[in-house]
PDB file of C-alpha atoms in Angstrom:
ATOM      1  CA  UNK A1295       0.000   0.000   0.000  1.00  0.00           C
ATOM      2  CA  UNK A1296       1.323   3.407  -1.015  1.00  0.00           C
ATOM      3  CA  UNK A1297       1.975   6.003   1.615  1.00  0.00           C
ATOM      4  CA  UNK A1298       0.556   9.501   1.507  1.00  0.00           C
ATOM      5  CA  UNK A1299       3.067  12.304   1.174  1.00  0.00           C
ATOM      6  CA  UNK A1300       4.208  14.083   4.335  1.00  0.00           C
ATOM      7  CA  UNK A1301       2.661  17.447   5.017  1.00  0.00           C
ATOM      8  CA  UNK A1302       4.625  20.631   5.502  1.00  0.00           C
ATOM      9  CA  UNK A1303       3.383  21.169   9.077  1.00  0.00           C
ATOM     10  CA  UNK A1304       5.795  18.411  10.092  1.00  0.00           C
ATOM     11  CA  UNK A1305       3.696  16.144  12.300  1.00  0.00           C
ATOM     12  CA  UNK A1306       5.468  12.852  12.796  1.00  0.00           C
ATOM     13  CA  UNK A1307       3.661   9.630  11.937  1.00  0.00           C
ATOM     14  CA  UNK A1308       2.919   7.642  15.107  1.00  0.00           C
ATOM     15  CA  UNK A1309       3.809   3.980  15.120  1.00  0.00           C
ATOM     16  CA  UNK A1310       1.011   1.562  14.415  1.00  0.00           C
ATOM     17  CA  UNK A1311      -1.042   4.001  12.319  1.00  0.00           C
ATOM     18  CA  UNK A1312      -1.341   2.944   8.706  1.00  0.00           C
ATOM     19  CA  UNK A1313      -1.392   5.668   6.065  1.00  0.00           C
ATOM     20  CA  UNK A1314      -4.435   5.566   3.804  1.00  0.00           C
ATOM     21  CA  UNK A1315      -4.464   5.464   0.010  1.00  0.00           C
ATOM     22  CA  UNK A1316      -7.630   4.616  -1.851  1.00  0.00           C
ATOM     23  CA  UNK A1317      -7.161   2.388  -4.948  1.00  0.00           C
ATOM     24  CA  UNK A1318      -7.578   4.327  -8.178  1.00  0.00           C
ATOM     25  CA  UNK A1319      -8.971   1.232  -9.909  1.00  0.00           C
ATOM     26  CA  UNK A1320     -12.048   1.385  -7.712  1.00  0.00           C
ATOM     27  CA  UNK A1321     -12.828   5.026  -8.405  1.00  0.00           C
ATOM     28  CA  UNK A1322     -14.314   4.652 -11.900  1.00  0.00           C
ATOM     29  CA  UNK A1323     -13.481   6.044 -15.314  1.00  0.00           C
ATOM     30  CA  UNK A1324     -14.179   9.610 -16.282  1.00  0.00           C
ATOM     31  CA  UNK A1325     -15.915  10.718 -19.457  1.00  0.00           C
ATOM     32  CA  UNK A1326     -14.456  13.317 -21.838  1.00  0.00           C
ATOM     33  CA  UNK A1327     -16.393  16.560 -21.536  1.00  0.00           C
ATOM     34  CA  UNK A1328     -17.662  16.070 -17.979  1.00  0.00           C
ATOM     35  CA  UNK A1329     -17.001  18.690 -15.322  1.00  0.00           C
ATOM     36  CA  UNK A1330     -15.100  17.468 -12.269  1.00  0.00           C
ATOM     37  CA  UNK A1331     -13.583  18.978  -9.143  1.00  0.00           C
ATOM     38  CA  UNK A1332      -9.855  19.055  -8.451  1.00  0.00           C
ATOM     39  CA  UNK A1333      -9.093  18.281  -4.817  1.00  0.00           C
ATOM     40  CA  UNK A1334      -5.500  19.403  -5.357  1.00  0.00           C
ATOM     41  CA  UNK A1335      -6.815  22.876  -6.222  1.00  0.00           C
ATOM     42  CA  UNK A1336      -9.244  23.039  -3.327  1.00  0.00           C
ATOM     43  CA  UNK A1337     -12.402  22.214  -5.238  1.00  0.00           C
ATOM     44  CA  UNK A1338     -11.780  24.242  -8.401  1.00  0.00           C
ATOM     45  CA  UNK A1339     -13.838  22.976 -11.359  1.00  0.00           C
ATOM     46  CA  UNK A1340     -12.285  21.720 -14.586  1.00  0.00           C
ATOM     47  CA  UNK A1341     -13.380  19.788 -17.690  1.00  0.00           C
ATOM     48  CA  UNK A1342     -12.011  16.372 -18.631  1.00  0.00           C
ATOM     49  CA  UNK A1343     -10.395  16.172 -22.093  1.00  0.00           C
ATOM     50  CA  UNK A1344      -9.569  12.466 -21.880  1.00  0.00           C
ATOM     51  CA  UNK A1345      -6.965  10.016 -20.590  1.00  0.00           C
ATOM     52  CA  UNK A1346      -3.334  11.055 -20.708  1.00  0.00           C
ATOM     53  CA  UNK A1347      -0.917   9.478 -23.181  1.00  0.00           C
ATOM     54  CA  UNK A1348       2.826   8.917 -23.328  1.00  0.00           C
ATOM     55  CA  UNK A1349       4.557  10.175 -20.206  1.00  0.00           C
ATOM     56  CA  UNK A1350       1.124  11.058 -18.773  1.00  0.00           C
ATOM     57  CA  UNK A1351      -0.364   7.588 -19.190  1.00  0.00           C
ATOM     58  CA  UNK A1352      -2.400   6.686 -16.117  1.00  0.00           C
ATOM     59  CA  UNK A1353      -3.490  10.280 -15.586  1.00  0.00           C
ATOM     60  CA  UNK A1354      -6.351  12.386 -16.954  1.00  0.00           C
ATOM     61  CA  UNK A1355      -6.002  15.472 -19.088  1.00  0.00           C
ATOM     62  CA  UNK A1356      -8.194  18.267 -17.705  1.00  0.00           C
ATOM     63  CA  UNK A1357      -8.788  21.852 -18.786  1.00  0.00           C
ATOM     64  CA  UNK A1358      -9.384  24.901 -16.599  1.00  0.00           C
ATOM     65  CA  UNK A1359     -11.898  27.623 -17.494  1.00  0.00           C
ATOM     66  CA  UNK A1360      -9.011  29.834 -18.717  1.00  0.00           C
ATOM     67  CA  UNK A1361      -7.970  27.146 -21.234  1.00  0.00           C
ATOM     68  CA  UNK A1362      -4.888  25.922 -19.396  1.00  0.00           C
ATOM     69  CA  UNK A1363      -4.360  22.161 -19.417  1.00  0.00           C
ATOM     70  CA  UNK A1364      -2.750  19.817 -16.907  1.00  0.00           C
ATOM     71  CA  UNK A1365      -2.685  16.089 -16.166  1.00  0.00           C
ATOM     72  CA  UNK A1366      -4.139  14.822 -12.888  1.00  0.00           C
ATOM     73  CA  UNK A1367      -4.292  11.502 -11.097  1.00  0.00           C
ATOM     74  CA  UNK A1368      -7.772  10.018 -10.863  1.00  0.00           C
ATOM     75  CA  UNK A1369      -7.730  10.101  -7.060  1.00  0.00           C
ATOM     76  CA  UNK A1370      -7.393  13.902  -7.116  1.00  0.00           C
ATOM     77  CA  UNK A1371     -10.527  14.345  -9.266  1.00  0.00           C
ATOM     78  CA  UNK A1372     -14.053  14.023  -7.947  1.00  0.00           C
ATOM     79  CA  UNK A1373     -17.355  14.124  -9.783  1.00  0.00           C
ATOM     80  CA  UNK A1374     -19.600  16.918  -8.582  1.00  0.00           C
ATOM     81  CA  UNK A1375     -21.996  14.606  -6.762  1.00  0.00           C
ATOM     82  CA  UNK A1376     -19.620  12.136  -5.082  1.00  0.00           C
ATOM     83  CA  UNK A1377     -20.088  13.580  -1.590  1.00  0.00           C
ATOM     84  CA  UNK A1378     -16.704  15.248  -1.081  1.00  0.00           C
ATOM     85  CA  UNK A1379     -15.596  16.016   2.477  1.00  0.00           C
ATOM     86  CA  UNK A1380     -13.031  18.744   3.147  1.00  0.00           C
ATOM     87  CA  UNK A1381     -11.626  19.351   6.616  1.00  0.00           C
ATOM     88  CA  UNK A1382      -9.731  22.577   7.142  1.00  0.00           C
ATOM     89  CA  UNK A1383      -8.088  24.349  10.070  1.00  0.00           C
ATOM     90  CA  UNK A1384      -8.149  27.791   8.458  1.00  0.00           C
ATOM     91  CA  UNK A1385     -11.005  30.281   8.631  1.00  0.00           C
ATOM     92  CA  UNK A1386      -9.825  31.917   5.400  1.00  0.00           C
ATOM     93  CA  UNK A1387      -9.921  28.613   3.528  1.00  0.00           C
ATOM     94  CA  UNK A1388     -13.284  27.694   5.054  1.00  0.00           C
ATOM     95  CA  UNK A1389     -14.795  30.944   3.808  1.00  0.00           C
ATOM     96  CA  UNK A1390     -13.106  30.667   0.419  1.00  0.00           C
ATOM     97  CA  UNK A1391     -14.790  27.279  -0.101  1.00  0.00           C
ATOM     98  CA  UNK A1392     -18.157  29.059  -0.086  1.00  0.00           C
ATOM     99  CA  UNK A1393     -17.336  29.799  -3.732  1.00  0.00           C
ATOM    100  CA  UNK A1394     -18.021  26.122  -4.540  1.00  0.00           C
ATOM    101  CA  UNK A1395     -21.731  26.530  -3.782  1.00  0.00           C
ATOM    102  CA  UNK A1396     -23.984  26.789  -6.835  1.00  0.00           C
ATOM    103  CA  UNK A1397     -27.361  28.408  -7.552  1.00  0.00           C
ATOM    104  CA  UNK A1398     -29.235  25.099  -7.199  1.00  0.00           C
ATOM    105  CA  UNK A1399     -27.689  24.203  -3.815  1.00  0.00           C
ATOM    106  CA  UNK A1400     -29.597  24.230  -0.531  1.00  0.00           C
ATOM    107  CA  UNK A1401     -27.026  24.895   2.176  1.00  0.00           C
ATOM    108  CA  UNK A1402     -27.046  24.056   5.878  1.00  0.00           C
ATOM    109  CA  UNK A1403     -24.495  26.043   7.851  1.00  0.00           C
ATOM    110  CA  UNK A1404     -23.749  24.652  11.311  1.00  0.00           C
ATOM    111  CA  UNK A1405     -22.089  27.182  13.599  1.00  0.00           C
ATOM    112  CA  UNK A1406     -22.721  30.397  11.684  1.00  0.00           C
ATOM    113  CA  UNK A1407     -21.481  32.731  14.470  1.00  0.00           C
ATOM    114  CA  UNK A1408     -21.936  36.346  13.330  1.00  0.00           C
ATOM    115  CA  UNK A1409     -22.681  35.365   9.723  1.00  0.00           C
ATOM    116  CA  UNK A1410     -19.405  36.019   7.904  1.00  0.00           C
ATOM    117  CA  UNK A1411     -19.563  32.788   5.878  1.00  0.00           C
ATOM    118  CA  UNK A1412     -23.365  33.041   5.697  1.00  0.00           C
ATOM    119  CA  UNK A1413     -23.051  36.314   3.797  1.00  0.00           C
ATOM    120  CA  UNK A1414     -20.924  34.561   1.176  1.00  0.00           C
ATOM    121  CA  UNK A1415     -23.241  31.557   0.945  1.00  0.00           C
ATOM    122  CA  UNK A1416     -26.452  33.512   0.343  1.00  0.00           C
ATOM    123  CA  UNK A1417     -24.896  35.179  -2.703  1.00  0.00           C
ATOM    124  CA  UNK A1418     -24.492  31.784  -4.394  1.00  0.00           C
ATOM    125  CA  UNK A1419     -26.991  29.294  -2.971  1.00  0.00           C
ATOM    126  CA  UNK A1420     -30.685  28.722  -3.591  1.00  0.00           C
ATOM    127  CA  UNK A1421     -31.362  28.692   0.172  1.00  0.00           C
ATOM    128  CA  UNK A1422     -29.283  28.930   3.337  1.00  0.00           C
ATOM    129  CA  UNK A1423     -30.348  27.675   6.776  1.00  0.00           C
ATOM    130  CA  UNK A1424     -27.820  28.710   9.425  1.00  0.00           C
ATOM    131  CA  UNK A1425     -27.551  27.376  12.984  1.00  0.00           C
ATOM    132  CA  UNK A1426     -25.803  28.598  16.104  1.00  0.00           C
ATOM    133  CA  UNK A1427     -26.164  27.919  19.834  1.00  0.00           C
ATOM    134  CA  UNK A1428     -25.610  31.586  20.757  1.00  0.00           C
ATOM    135  CA  UNK A1429     -28.649  33.843  20.504  1.00  0.00           C
ATOM    136  CA  UNK A1430     -26.366  36.896  20.630  1.00  0.00           C
ATOM    137  CA  UNK A1431     -24.470  35.663  17.559  1.00  0.00           C
ATOM    138  CA  UNK A1432     -27.746  34.901  15.783  1.00  0.00           C
ATOM    139  CA  UNK A1433     -29.047  38.441  16.418  1.00  0.00           C
ATOM    140  CA  UNK A1434     -25.951  39.890  14.767  1.00  0.00           C
ATOM    141  CA  UNK A1435     -26.089  37.377  11.906  1.00  0.00           C
ATOM    142  CA  UNK A1436     -29.793  38.085  11.226  1.00  0.00           C
ATOM    143  CA  UNK A1437     -29.022  41.792  11.035  1.00  0.00           C
ATOM    144  CA  UNK A1438     -26.104  41.200   8.683  1.00  0.00           C
ATOM    145  CA  UNK A1439     -27.715  38.557   6.434  1.00  0.00           C
ATOM    146  CA  UNK A1440     -31.527  38.925   6.411  1.00  0.00           C
ATOM    147  CA  UNK A1441     -31.813  36.622   3.372  1.00  0.00           C
ATOM    148  CA  UNK A1442     -30.859  33.511   5.364  1.00  0.00           C
ATOM    149  CA  UNK A1443     -32.983  31.497   7.790  1.00  0.00           C
ATOM    150  CA  UNK A1444     -31.444  31.355  11.273  1.00  0.00           C
ATOM    151  CA  UNK A1445     -32.202  28.800  13.996  1.00  0.00           C
ATOM    152  CA  UNK A1446     -30.951  28.448  17.545  1.00  0.00           C
ATOM    153  CA  UNK A1447     -29.532  24.907  17.813  1.00  0.00           C
ATOM    154  CA  UNK A1448     -26.683  23.229  19.695  1.00  0.00           C
ATOM    155  CA  UNK A1449     -25.289  20.643  17.287  1.00  0.00           C
ATOM    156  CA  UNK A1450     -23.938  18.553  20.161  1.00  0.00           C
ATOM    157  CA  UNK A1451     -27.429  17.822  21.475  1.00  0.00           C
ATOM    158  CA  UNK A1452     -29.964  18.687  18.746  1.00  0.00           C
ATOM    159  CA  UNK A1453     -31.283  16.229  16.146  1.00  0.00           C
ATOM    160  CA  UNK A1454     -30.417  17.778  12.784  1.00  0.00           C
ATOM    161  CA  UNK A1455     -31.411  14.900  10.505  1.00  0.00           C
ATOM    162  CA  UNK A1456     -34.421  16.701   8.993  1.00  0.00           C
ATOM    163  CA  UNK A1457     -32.353  19.800   8.257  1.00  0.00           C
ATOM    164  CA  UNK A1458     -29.481  17.796   6.761  1.00  0.00           C
ATOM    165  CA  UNK A1459     -31.919  15.754   4.656  1.00  0.00           C
ATOM    166  CA  UNK A1460     -33.065  18.958   2.929  1.00  0.00           C
ATOM    167  CA  UNK A1461     -29.505  20.145   2.240  1.00  0.00           C
ATOM    168  CA  UNK A1462     -27.177  19.535  -0.699  1.00  0.00           C
ATOM    169  CA  UNK A1463     -24.189  21.158   0.994  1.00  0.00           C
ATOM    170  CA  UNK A1464     -23.192  21.398   4.672  1.00  0.00           C
ATOM    171  CA  UNK A1465     -20.696  23.868   6.116  1.00  0.00           C
ATOM    172  CA  UNK A1466     -19.747  23.223   9.743  1.00  0.00           C
ATOM    173  CA  UNK A1467     -17.602  25.577  11.852  1.00  0.00           C
ATOM    174  CA  UNK A1468     -17.857  24.878  15.569  1.00  0.00           C
ATOM    175  CA  UNK A1469     -15.025  27.197  16.474  1.00  0.00           C
ATOM    176  CA  UNK A1470     -12.163  25.227  14.965  1.00  0.00           C
ATOM    177  CA  UNK A1471     -10.847  24.153  18.384  1.00  0.00           C
ATOM    178  CA  UNK A1472     -13.721  21.847  19.301  1.00  0.00           C
ATOM    179  CA  UNK A1473     -12.258  18.800  21.019  1.00  0.00           C
ATOM    180  CA  UNK A1474     -11.910  15.751  18.818  1.00  0.00           C
ATOM    181  CA  UNK A1475     -14.568  13.725  20.616  1.00  0.00           C
ATOM    182  CA  UNK A1476     -17.338  16.144  19.713  1.00  0.00           C
ATOM    183  CA  UNK A1477     -15.908  16.882  16.267  1.00  0.00           C
ATOM    184  CA  UNK A1478     -16.027  13.181  15.359  1.00  0.00           C
ATOM    185  CA  UNK A1479     -19.510  12.819  16.835  1.00  0.00           C
ATOM    186  CA  UNK A1480     -20.806  15.605  14.621  1.00  0.00           C
ATOM    187  CA  UNK A1481     -19.160  14.090  11.541  1.00  0.00           C
ATOM    188  CA  UNK A1482     -20.493  10.614  12.292  1.00  0.00           C
ATOM    189  CA  UNK A1483     -24.015  12.005  12.637  1.00  0.00           C
ATOM    190  CA  UNK A1484     -23.714  13.094   9.003  1.00  0.00           C
ATOM    191  CA  UNK A1485     -22.426   9.774   7.653  1.00  0.00           C
ATOM    192  CA  UNK A1486     -25.848   8.398   6.666  1.00  0.00           C
ATOM    193  CA  UNK A1487     -26.567  11.402   4.456  1.00  0.00           C
ATOM    194  CA  UNK A1488     -24.935  10.050   1.315  1.00  0.00           C
ATOM    195  CA  UNK A1489     -26.874  12.531  -0.841  1.00  0.00           C
ATOM    196  CA  UNK A1490     -24.656  15.433   0.266  1.00  0.00           C
ATOM    197  CA  UNK A1491     -22.608  16.920  -2.554  1.00  0.00           C
ATOM    198  CA  UNK A1492     -20.132  18.739  -0.336  1.00  0.00           C
ATOM    199  CA  UNK A1493     -19.314  18.770   3.378  1.00  0.00           C
ATOM    200  CA  UNK A1494     -16.860  21.393   4.655  1.00  0.00           C
ATOM    201  CA  UNK A1495     -15.789  20.971   8.285  1.00  0.00           C
ATOM    202  CA  UNK A1496     -13.460  23.227  10.266  1.00  0.00           C
ATOM    203  CA  UNK A1497     -11.389  21.508  12.964  1.00  0.00           C
ATOM    204  CA  UNK A1498      -7.778  22.108  13.947  1.00  0.00           C
ATOM    205  CA  UNK A1499      -7.214  18.610  15.328  1.00  0.00           C
ATOM    206  CA  UNK A1500      -8.902  16.708  12.511  1.00  0.00           C
ATOM    207  CA  UNK A1501      -7.140  18.853   9.902  1.00  0.00           C
ATOM    208  CA  UNK A1502      -3.824  17.876  11.497  1.00  0.00           C
ATOM    209  CA  UNK A1503      -4.812  14.204  11.260  1.00  0.00           C
ATOM    210  CA  UNK A1504      -5.798  14.538   7.576  1.00  0.00           C
ATOM    211  CA  UNK A1505      -2.534  16.333   6.782  1.00  0.00           C
ATOM    212  CA  UNK A1506      -0.415  13.719   8.502  1.00  0.00           C
ATOM    213  CA  UNK A1507      -2.133  10.374   8.060  1.00  0.00           C
ATOM    214  CA  UNK A1508      -5.156  10.350   5.749  1.00  0.00           C
ATOM    215  CA  UNK A1509      -5.739  10.527   2.029  1.00  0.00           C
ATOM    216  CA  UNK A1510      -7.034  13.923   0.796  1.00  0.00           C
ATOM    217  CA  UNK A1511      -9.630  12.130  -1.371  1.00  0.00           C
ATOM    218  CA  UNK A1512     -12.298  11.749   1.248  1.00  0.00           C
ATOM    219  CA  UNK A1513     -16.051  11.171   0.869  1.00  0.00           C
ATOM    220  CA  UNK A1514     -19.128  10.976   3.098  1.00  0.00           C
ATOM    221  CA  UNK A1515     -19.163   7.191   2.696  1.00  0.00           C
ATOM    222  CA  UNK A1516     -15.663   7.065   4.253  1.00  0.00           C
ATOM    223  CA  UNK A1517     -16.686   8.708   7.542  1.00  0.00           C
ATOM    224  CA  UNK A1518     -16.777   5.472   9.562  1.00  0.00           C
ATOM    225  CA  UNK A1519     -13.269   4.552   8.424  1.00  0.00           C
ATOM    226  CA  UNK A1520     -12.110   8.137   8.960  1.00  0.00           C
ATOM    227  CA  UNK A1521     -13.376   8.131  12.556  1.00  0.00           C
ATOM    228  CA  UNK A1522     -11.742   4.788  13.365  1.00  0.00           C
ATOM    229  CA  UNK A1523      -8.368   5.856  12.000  1.00  0.00           C
ATOM    230  CA  UNK A1524      -8.529   9.292  13.606  1.00  0.00           C
ATOM    231  CA  UNK A1525      -9.092   7.735  17.016  1.00  0.00           C
ATOM    232  CA  UNK A1526      -6.165   5.350  16.490  1.00  0.00           C
ATOM    233  CA  UNK A1527      -3.948   8.194  15.297  1.00  0.00           C
ATOM    234  CA  UNK A1528      -4.548  10.406  18.307  1.00  0.00           C
ATOM    235  CA  UNK A1529      -4.307   7.490  20.740  1.00  0.00           C
ATOM    236  CA  UNK A1530      -0.898   6.619  19.235  1.00  0.00           C
ATOM    237  CA  UNK A1531       0.291  10.210  19.527  1.00  0.00           C
ATOM    238  CA  UNK A1532      -0.772  10.356  23.166  1.00  0.00           C
ATOM    239  CA  UNK A1533       1.089   7.096  23.881  1.00  0.00           C
ATOM    240  CA  UNK A1534       4.229   8.021  21.937  1.00  0.00           C
ATOM    241  CA  UNK A1535       4.640  11.608  23.152  1.00  0.00           C
ATOM    242  CA  UNK A1536       4.719  12.166  26.934  1.00  0.00           C
ATOM    243  CA  UNK A1537       3.006  15.441  27.696  1.00  0.00           C
ATOM    244  CA  UNK A1538       1.059  15.442  24.398  1.00  0.00           C
ATOM    245  CA  UNK A1539      -2.604  15.095  25.287  1.00  0.00           C
ATOM    246  CA  UNK A1540      -5.794  15.013  23.313  1.00  0.00           C
ATOM    247  CA  UNK A1541      -7.975  18.045  23.854  1.00  0.00           C
ATOM    248  CA  UNK A1542     -11.033  16.917  25.786  1.00  0.00           C
ATOM    249  CA  UNK A1543     -12.636  20.187  26.831  1.00  0.00           C
ATOM    250  CA  UNK A1544     -16.398  19.904  26.296  1.00  0.00           C
ATOM    251  CA  UNK A1545     -15.993  16.260  25.262  1.00  0.00           C
ATOM    252  CA  UNK A1546     -15.511  12.805  26.631  1.00  0.00           C
ATOM    253  CA  UNK A1547     -13.763   9.965  24.888  1.00  0.00           C
ATOM    254  CA  UNK A1548     -14.004  10.038  21.078  1.00  0.00           C
ATOM    255  CA  UNK A1549     -16.857   7.846  19.820  1.00  0.00           C
ATOM    256  CA  UNK A1550     -16.165   4.223  18.913  1.00  0.00           C
TER     257      UNK A1550
END
């Protein structure tokens, strides 16, 4: 099994944690002319020209909107409706990904705070339902973005299945520093919603795990495997590094 490349943040790989690489042969062939998403370019859209030839055999030739061409591995390309999951640690990147929402998308935003990302989403989406546990934040967000629907919900305790079922895209920002136990619980509660086109989740700890020990091609259907490996990864780091502890504020043990 191939190993994922090391990430520039320099986290060491703990012993006993296997790096993940999904087999390209199981990902399906692309069709010339179809629009796909490049995970290497943080969800930028491109059009498939066809399979690569010569030195690019085994890759796919794709074309950007500006006409530029490059050759990509199949694992870095996702069809629009394959349920892509992106986990980021950066607020700027989280907000930039709002640009991937389209005019036919119904968006659920979990943890809208004062509505900074909400304001970007309403400019692109068909509808936006935004949730936050703080009524003070919701008052400010309603004033800033009157076009969205705002609801007072605590994602850690509320049943969101009905809201998620009506969404095509979910953005989830619970502060970035939410302890891993709750972060994984929230993600696992979304795993049955295979209809989702895009799930963007902000978490410092889970972004570190993805960067160090998980394949960047990640879908909603992989959430069970993702959770299992994330728990093993952090347990190994705790065991291997005296003084390095898993954040547990507001959370108990990560879910099984």
